[in-house]
Amino acid sequence: MACSSSSSSSSQLPSPSTTVDETNPASISTVHPDIIQTHILTRLDGPTLASAASTSSQLHALASHQPLWANICHSTWPSTSTPRVRQVISTFPDGAFSFFSESFPLLTNLDAAATTLELNHDQDGPCELISAVDIYHRDKLILSKVVETETVTGWFQCSPFRIDLLDPKDVVPTQIKYPAGQESDTCRDLGDDLTLSWILIDPIGRWAMNLSSHKAVSVQRHWLSGEVHARFASILPGEKGSASEHVQCGILVTCGGSEGGELQVREVSLQVEDMDGMHLNGRKGLVILQRALEGRKGRKKSRREEEGRKRYEEYLARKKERKEKKLRTEGTLDTLCVAFGVLGFFVFWLFILCR
């Protein structure tokens, strides 16, 4: 149907250069540019549009239309349609296209080789961060919100890096069924059906990155409260040779049941944690994020969603290995201390007896 409408529309145009020549093989150049831009390219998602733009110079020119990419951003992430985020996106070098190219790839393609540089904790970081968050369940939007965070205050820089999406008393109702006695089934379903996007934006530096793994890397039910904790994470490289050599940028979504038997979103938070389980403060967290951004520059950007859980499991394995090594070291030191203590005890009594 799309081809027939394109041909009829083209035959009504007076310009001979855009008229279909039925004697020649079908070509994209025979379709009027307005039809391509209005009725074809608008049906494509971001990755498909980017691929189409690389096939010919004509499609590249048509696909570079900024309103086209703005609509894709707003449909992919409804939180970007707020006036504040719209204004920030307009300041990016190529507008919505730059924002999409920065925000759509996941950070799963970073590795330890990206951090040969040591962290400079004295460098200036962004004075403000904007979080654009969208949560879907089975492709249905259940939460979309934008939060602005000041990063220059002493409270933020010295306290653990944490961004809360909801106020303590806020609860977001959903239509997700949470029947009593079937909590294990609910956890398994949420692991498959829940998706999250957390785009962190620096409005001054004009950069953005998606810190989510798209799908949950773990879903667990708290043994005491009964709440469901869905964790999304990106593993970022940090300071080589320290506990923050690999850090977890973790997003925790806490859900609980309502009286009507439906799931409620009670908390959504972002924190940065090192391999010792310690939460980094705001200043160190900003440095880690900036290094992740620099490590991504010049690298092929991709969206390998299956890598999220794999890298998270590798991080847990490294974390466990580091903990066991630390326990072995502490055990060896304890043994040496006991041995020296016993030796000192015998030497003392030997000295007393031999006097």
Tab-separated table of C-alpha atoms in Angstrom:
chain	number	residue	atom	x	y	z
A	1	MET	CA	0.000	0.000	0.000
A	2	ALA	CA	2.878	2.332	0.761
A	3	CYS	CA	4.363	1.759	-2.679
A	4	SER	CA	1.105	2.454	-4.524
A	5	SER	CA	0.480	5.659	-2.583
A	6	SER	CA	4.020	6.790	-3.278
A	7	SER	CA	3.642	6.178	-7.023
A	8	SER	CA	0.294	7.978	-7.295
A	9	SER	CA	1.565	10.949	-5.331
A	10	SER	CA	4.666	11.153	-7.468
A	11	SER	CA	2.702	11.062	-10.758
A	12	GLN	CA	0.709	14.137	-9.726
A	13	LEU	CA	3.815	16.274	-9.287
A	14	PRO	CA	4.729	18.563	-12.195
A	15	SER	CA	8.488	18.104	-11.879
A	16	PRO	CA	9.710	15.555	-14.441
A	17	SER	CA	12.708	14.680	-12.252
A	18	THR	CA	10.422	13.133	-9.621
A	19	THR	CA	8.117	11.260	-11.977
A	20	VAL	CA	8.253	7.472	-11.909
A	21	ASP	CA	9.725	5.988	-15.048
A	22	GLU	CA	8.071	2.599	-15.368
A	23	THR	CA	10.587	1.478	-18.012
A	24	ASN	CA	13.482	1.639	-15.512
A	25	PRO	CA	13.981	-0.538	-12.446
A	26	ALA	CA	12.459	0.825	-9.216
A	27	SER	CA	14.771	3.237	-7.388
A	28	ILE	CA	14.489	5.310	-4.252
A	29	SER	CA	15.290	8.363	-6.348
A	30	THR	CA	11.968	7.949	-8.167
A	31	VAL	CA	10.054	8.689	-4.955
A	32	HIS	CA	9.494	12.310	-4.080
A	33	PRO	CA	11.656	13.409	-1.084
A	34	ASP	CA	8.626	14.759	0.794
A	35	ILE	CA	6.976	11.342	0.631
A	36	ILE	CA	10.134	9.617	1.860
A	37	GLN	CA	10.579	12.031	4.723
A	38	THR	CA	6.935	12.198	5.776
A	39	HIS	CA	5.561	8.715	5.144
A	40	ILE	CA	8.560	6.370	5.210
A	41	LEU	CA	11.300	7.664	7.490
A	42	THR	CA	8.815	8.569	10.220
A	43	ARG	CA	7.944	4.867	10.547
A	44	LEU	CA	11.516	3.862	11.383
A	45	ASP	CA	13.094	3.618	14.792
A	46	GLY	CA	16.424	5.224	15.578
A	47	PRO	CA	18.852	2.388	14.680
A	48	THR	CA	16.958	1.587	11.478
A	49	LEU	CA	16.924	5.249	10.476
A	50	ALA	CA	20.658	5.531	11.100
A	51	SER	CA	21.269	2.445	8.967
A	52	ALA	CA	19.078	3.792	6.187
A	53	ALA	CA	20.957	7.103	6.240
A	54	SER	CA	24.213	5.303	5.441
A	55	THR	CA	22.905	3.705	2.255
A	56	SER	CA	22.841	6.783	0.009
A	57	SER	CA	23.553	10.488	0.025
A	58	GLN	CA	19.892	11.256	-0.622
A	59	LEU	CA	18.673	9.275	2.382
A	60	HIS	CA	21.470	10.733	4.478
A	61	ALA	CA	20.282	14.246	3.721
A	62	LEU	CA	16.641	13.357	4.378
A	63	ALA	CA	17.428	11.426	7.574
A	64	SER	CA	19.367	14.381	9.013
A	65	HIS	CA	16.137	16.336	9.520
A	66	GLN	CA	16.196	17.391	13.185
A	67	PRO	CA	12.419	17.166	13.847
A	68	LEU	CA	12.629	13.552	12.699
A	69	TRP	CA	15.202	12.703	15.341
A	70	ALA	CA	13.390	14.771	17.957
A	71	ASN	CA	10.253	12.684	17.445
A	72	ILE	CA	12.320	9.496	17.730
A	73	CYS	CA	13.835	10.686	21.019
A	74	HIS	CA	10.432	11.570	22.441
A	75	SER	CA	8.874	8.274	21.371
A	76	THR	CA	11.812	6.221	22.672
A	77	TRP	CA	12.110	8.147	25.943
A	78	PRO	CA	8.918	10.074	26.849
A	79	SER	CA	10.830	11.869	29.616
A	80	THR	CA	12.776	13.804	26.961
A	81	SER	CA	9.604	15.608	25.898
A	82	THR	CA	9.677	17.864	28.982
A	83	PRO	CA	10.544	21.518	28.259
A	84	ARG	CA	13.795	21.413	30.258
A	85	VAL	CA	15.180	18.364	28.452
A	86	ARG	CA	14.001	19.700	25.072
A	87	GLN	CA	15.965	22.874	25.669
A	88	VAL	CA	19.109	20.937	26.660
A	89	ILE	CA	18.856	18.647	23.623
A	90	SER	CA	18.685	21.672	21.336
A	91	THR	CA	22.124	22.773	22.569
A	92	PHE	CA	23.853	19.518	21.515
A	93	PRO	CA	26.155	19.854	18.471
A	94	ASP	CA	23.731	18.065	16.130
A	95	GLY	CA	20.653	18.479	18.256
A	96	ALA	CA	18.434	15.457	18.736
A	97	PHE	CA	20.637	13.255	16.536
A	98	SER	CA	23.658	13.812	18.810
A	99	PHE	CA	21.539	13.171	21.881
A	100	PHE	CA	20.183	9.913	20.473
A	101	SER	CA	23.622	8.685	19.396
A	102	GLU	CA	24.932	9.340	22.919
A	103	SER	CA	21.962	7.963	24.860
A	104	PHE	CA	20.871	4.909	22.897
A	105	PRO	CA	24.089	2.818	23.187
A	106	LEU	CA	24.543	0.996	26.472
A	107	LEU	CA	27.793	1.156	28.423
A	108	THR	CA	28.331	-2.603	28.186
A	109	ASN	CA	31.024	-2.192	25.518
A	110	LEU	CA	33.476	-0.561	27.922
A	111	ASP	CA	36.313	-2.670	29.291
A	112	ALA	CA	39.237	-2.278	31.629
A	113	ALA	CA	41.495	-1.216	28.760
A	114	ALA	CA	39.559	2.023	28.588
A	115	THR	CA	41.030	3.195	31.891
A	116	THR	CA	44.775	3.288	31.596
A	117	LEU	CA	44.609	6.861	32.833
A	118	GLU	CA	44.626	7.508	36.555
A	119	LEU	CA	41.692	9.372	38.025
A	120	ASN	CA	42.194	13.040	38.715
A	121	HIS	CA	39.937	13.783	41.654
A	122	ASP	CA	40.715	17.499	41.472
A	123	GLN	CA	39.260	18.033	38.009
A	124	ASP	CA	36.120	20.092	37.684
A	125	GLY	CA	32.934	18.116	37.223
A	126	PRO	CA	29.496	19.143	36.003
A	127	CYS	CA	27.680	21.566	38.255
A	128	GLU	CA	24.318	19.958	37.491
A	129	LEU	CA	23.034	16.591	36.326
A	130	ILE	CA	19.676	15.856	34.743
A	131	SER	CA	18.221	12.362	35.013
A	132	ALA	CA	15.621	11.368	32.410
A	133	VAL	CA	14.116	8.044	33.488
A	134	ASP	CA	11.553	5.817	31.770
A	135	ILE	CA	10.332	2.447	33.045
A	136	TYR	CA	8.319	0.058	30.885
A	137	HIS	CA	6.508	-3.191	31.605
A	138	ARG	CA	5.855	-5.268	28.501
A	139	ASP	CA	6.464	-2.153	26.382
A	140	LYS	CA	3.842	-0.197	28.361
A	141	LEU	CA	5.073	2.947	30.113
A	142	ILE	CA	4.553	2.826	33.886
A	143	LEU	CA	6.840	5.656	35.022
A	144	SER	CA	8.475	8.629	33.302
A	145	LYS	CA	10.177	11.395	35.244
A	146	VAL	CA	12.964	13.988	35.087
A	147	VAL	CA	15.061	14.925	38.128
A	148	GLU	CA	17.624	17.732	38.319
A	149	THR	CA	20.514	17.351	40.780
A	150	GLU	CA	23.019	20.008	41.874
A	151	THR	CA	26.523	18.585	42.212
A	152	VAL	CA	28.497	21.584	43.534
A	153	THR	CA	27.211	21.463	47.095
A	154	GLY	CA	29.387	20.005	49.813
A	155	TRP	CA	26.543	17.709	50.801
A	156	PHE	CA	26.503	16.015	47.386
A	157	GLN	CA	30.273	15.773	46.968
A	158	CYS	CA	30.963	14.352	50.433
A	159	SER	CA	27.903	12.126	50.794
A	160	PRO	CA	27.480	8.809	48.983
A	161	PHE	CA	26.592	9.325	45.325
A	162	ARG	CA	22.833	8.802	45.241
A	163	ILE	CA	20.030	10.153	43.083
A	164	ASP	CA	16.453	9.388	44.139
A	165	LEU	CA	13.774	9.557	41.497
A	166	LEU	CA	10.819	9.521	43.903
A	167	ASP	CA	10.199	11.346	47.151
A	168	PRO	CA	10.046	9.125	50.260
A	169	LYS	CA	6.237	9.189	50.405
A	170	ASP	CA	5.634	8.912	46.658
A	171	VAL	CA	4.122	5.706	45.315
A	172	VAL	CA	3.512	4.991	41.629
A	173	PRO	CA	0.565	2.625	41.043
A	174	THR	CA	0.695	0.157	38.163
A	175	GLN	CA	-1.614	-2.355	36.523
A	176	ILE	CA	0.826	-5.218	37.139
A	177	LYS	CA	-0.841	-8.022	39.072
A	178	TYR	CA	0.889	-9.056	42.300
A	179	PRO	CA	-1.165	-11.931	43.713
A	180	ALA	CA	-0.341	-13.179	47.178
A	181	GLY	CA	1.455	-16.505	47.236
A	182	GLN	CA	2.900	-16.074	43.748
A	183	GLU	CA	5.762	-13.742	44.546
A	184	SER	CA	8.374	-16.014	42.965
A	185	ASP	CA	6.468	-16.019	39.671
A	186	THR	CA	6.204	-12.237	39.822
A	187	CYS	CA	9.963	-11.868	40.309
A	188	ARG	CA	10.657	-14.106	37.333
A	189	ASP	CA	8.191	-12.220	35.152
A	190	LEU	CA	9.597	-8.828	36.134
A	191	GLY	CA	13.066	-9.999	35.138
A	192	ASP	CA	11.765	-10.664	31.631
A	193	ASP	CA	9.174	-7.910	31.208
A	194	LEU	CA	10.586	-4.862	33.041
A	195	THR	CA	12.848	-2.481	31.114
A	196	LEU	CA	14.400	0.773	32.290
A	197	SER	CA	16.271	3.681	30.766
A	198	TRP	CA	18.212	6.138	32.955
A	199	ILE	CA	19.814	8.857	30.842
A	200	LEU	CA	22.227	11.071	32.742
A	201	ILE	CA	22.707	14.471	31.093
A	202	ASP	CA	25.264	17.205	31.691
A	203	PRO	CA	23.559	20.362	30.359
A	204	ILE	CA	26.774	22.404	30.448
A	205	GLY	CA	29.198	19.878	29.001
A	206	ARG	CA	26.471	18.708	26.592
A	207	TRP	CA	26.969	14.987	27.027
A	208	ALA	CA	24.587	12.189	27.868
A	209	MET	CA	24.883	8.500	28.660
A	210	ASN	CA	22.463	5.702	29.451
A	211	LEU	CA	23.454	4.068	32.731
A	212	SER	CA	20.911	1.260	32.591
A	213	SER	CA	21.364	-2.330	31.456
A	214	HIS	CA	17.914	-2.010	29.816
A	215	LYS	CA	16.757	-5.272	31.416
A	216	ALA	CA	17.176	-6.196	35.064
A	217	VAL	CA	20.378	-8.036	35.958
A	218	SER	CA	18.743	-9.419	39.098
A	219	VAL	CA	15.267	-9.517	40.652
A	220	GLN	CA	14.949	-10.600	44.267
A	221	ARG	CA	12.293	-10.550	46.944
A	222	HIS	CA	13.337	-9.135	50.311
A	223	TRP	CA	13.006	-11.815	52.956
A	224	LEU	CA	11.637	-9.461	55.636
A	225	SER	CA	9.591	-6.734	53.947
A	226	GLY	CA	8.409	-8.853	51.018
A	227	GLU	CA	9.284	-6.040	48.595
A	228	VAL	CA	10.633	-6.872	45.150
A	229	HIS	CA	14.026	-5.394	44.271
A	230	ALA	CA	14.828	-5.169	40.565
A	231	ARG	CA	18.414	-4.147	39.897
A	232	PHE	CA	19.710	-2.593	36.681
A	233	ALA	CA	23.428	-1.971	36.417
A	234	SER	CA	26.297	-0.797	34.273
A	235	ILE	CA	29.812	-1.891	35.221
A	236	LEU	CA	32.209	0.983	34.681
A	237	PRO	CA	36.017	0.957	34.772
A	238	GLY	CA	37.601	3.054	37.475
A	239	GLU	CA	40.937	3.536	39.224
A	240	LYS	CA	43.318	0.726	38.368
A	241	GLY	CA	44.750	-1.270	41.274
A	242	SER	CA	42.172	-0.136	43.845
A	243	ALA	CA	38.773	-1.249	45.116
A	244	SER	CA	37.217	1.027	42.498
A	245	GLU	CA	39.005	-0.648	39.586
A	246	HIS	CA	35.537	-1.811	38.561
A	247	VAL	CA	32.488	-0.014	39.924
A	248	GLN	CA	28.828	-0.807	39.733
A	249	CYS	CA	26.527	1.998	38.684
A	250	GLY	CA	23.411	0.379	40.098
A	251	ILE	CA	19.784	1.382	39.680
A	252	LEU	CA	17.448	-0.194	42.230
A	253	VAL	CA	13.705	-0.311	41.617
A	254	THR	CA	11.761	-1.258	44.750
A	255	CYS	CA	8.211	-2.511	44.286
A	256	GLY	CA	5.551	-3.703	46.686
A	257	GLY	CA	2.011	-4.949	46.620
A	258	SER	CA	-1.084	-2.795	47.163
A	259	GLU	CA	-4.323	-3.711	48.904
A	260	GLY	CA	-5.907	-4.285	45.515
A	261	GLY	CA	-3.320	-6.911	44.589
A	262	GLU	CA	-1.384	-4.712	42.165
A	263	LEU	CA	2.284	-3.805	42.117
A	264	GLN	CA	3.421	-0.348	43.206
A	265	VAL	CA	6.744	1.344	42.471
A	266	ARG	CA	7.962	2.697	45.800
A	267	GLU	CA	11.563	3.663	45.176
A	268	VAL	CA	13.925	4.213	42.257
A	269	SER	CA	17.502	5.194	43.085
A	270	LEU	CA	20.938	5.386	41.474
A	271	GLN	CA	24.170	4.674	43.368
A	272	VAL	CA	27.828	3.968	42.569
A	273	GLU	CA	29.498	1.099	44.449
A	274	ASP	CA	33.043	-0.293	44.396
A	275	MET	CA	34.170	-3.925	44.677
A	276	ASP	CA	34.379	-3.710	48.474
A	277	GLY	CA	30.684	-2.856	48.620
A	278	MET	CA	31.394	0.742	49.615
A	279	HIS	CA	29.343	3.527	48.055
A	280	LEU	CA	31.520	6.183	46.405
A	281	ASN	CA	30.907	9.786	47.361
A	282	GLY	CA	29.552	12.319	44.933
A	283	ARG	CA	32.921	13.716	43.854
A	284	LYS	CA	34.441	10.323	43.094
A	285	GLY	CA	31.244	9.181	41.416
A	286	LEU	CA	31.357	12.136	39.026
A	287	VAL	CA	34.971	11.351	38.133
A	288	ILE	CA	34.040	7.737	37.365
A	289	LEU	CA	31.215	8.875	35.088
A	290	GLN	CA	33.448	11.346	33.263
A	291	ARG	CA	36.120	8.680	32.731
A	292	ALA	CA	33.464	6.330	31.392
A	293	LEU	CA	32.435	9.012	28.932
A	294	GLU	CA	36.036	9.591	27.818
A	295	GLY	CA	36.628	5.853	27.518
A	296	ARG	CA	33.610	5.596	25.234
A	297	LYS	CA	34.901	8.268	22.827
A	298	GLY	CA	36.327	6.822	19.672
A	299	ARG	CA	34.888	3.381	20.400
A	300	LYS	CA	32.197	1.684	18.380
A	301	LYS	CA	28.852	2.430	19.971
A	302	SER	CA	26.479	-0.489	20.246
A	303	ARG	CA	23.493	-1.685	22.206
A	304	ARG	CA	24.391	-5.201	23.261
A	305	GLU	CA	21.685	-5.766	25.842
A	306	GLU	CA	22.727	-9.371	26.444
A	307	GLU	CA	26.087	-8.113	27.723
A	308	GLY	CA	24.524	-6.351	30.708
A	309	ARG	CA	23.863	-9.450	32.809
A	310	LYS	CA	27.150	-11.039	31.675
A	311	ARG	CA	29.239	-8.068	32.807
A	312	TYR	CA	27.280	-7.895	36.067
A	313	GLU	CA	28.025	-11.557	36.774
A	314	GLU	CA	31.703	-10.983	35.970
A	315	TYR	CA	31.679	-8.044	38.375
A	316	LEU	CA	30.172	-10.217	41.123
A	317	ALA	CA	32.830	-12.861	40.469
A	318	ARG	CA	35.614	-10.253	40.769
A	319	LYS	CA	33.988	-8.894	43.901
A	320	LYS	CA	33.819	-12.367	45.445
A	321	GLU	CA	37.418	-13.113	44.474
A	322	ARG	CA	38.605	-9.849	46.010
A	323	LYS	CA	36.696	-10.571	49.227
A	324	GLU	CA	38.164	-14.081	49.489
A	325	LYS	CA	41.661	-12.741	48.862
A	326	LYS	CA	41.145	-10.113	51.524
A	327	LEU	CA	39.928	-12.742	53.992
A	328	ARG	CA	42.944	-14.937	53.242
A	329	THR	CA	45.287	-12.011	53.808
A	330	GLU	CA	43.572	-11.118	57.076
A	331	GLY	CA	43.675	-14.769	58.125
A	332	THR	CA	47.411	-14.941	57.436
A	333	LEU	CA	47.992	-11.770	59.442
A	334	ASP	CA	45.917	-13.126	62.315
A	335	THR	CA	47.928	-16.354	62.295
A	336	LEU	CA	51.198	-14.425	62.332
A	337	CYS	CA	49.978	-12.263	65.189
A	338	VAL	CA	48.999	-15.319	67.219
A	339	ALA	CA	52.312	-17.004	66.430
A	340	PHE	CA	54.313	-13.955	67.506
A	341	GLY	CA	52.168	-13.671	70.617
A	342	VAL	CA	52.803	-17.291	71.602
A	343	LEU	CA	56.494	-16.926	70.807
A	344	GLY	CA	56.696	-13.801	72.905
A	345	PHE	CA	54.903	-15.578	75.747
A	346	PHE	CA	57.411	-18.473	75.741
A	347	VAL	CA	60.377	-16.106	75.437
A	348	PHE	CA	59.079	-14.120	78.398
A	349	TRP	CA	58.687	-17.189	80.617
A	350	LEU	CA	61.999	-18.605	79.421
A	351	PHE	CA	63.643	-15.353	80.475
A	352	ILE	CA	61.948	-15.524	83.882
A	353	LEU	CA	62.929	-19.156	84.494
A	354	CYS	CA	66.518	-18.674	83.417
A	355	ARG	CA	67.189	-15.717	85.707
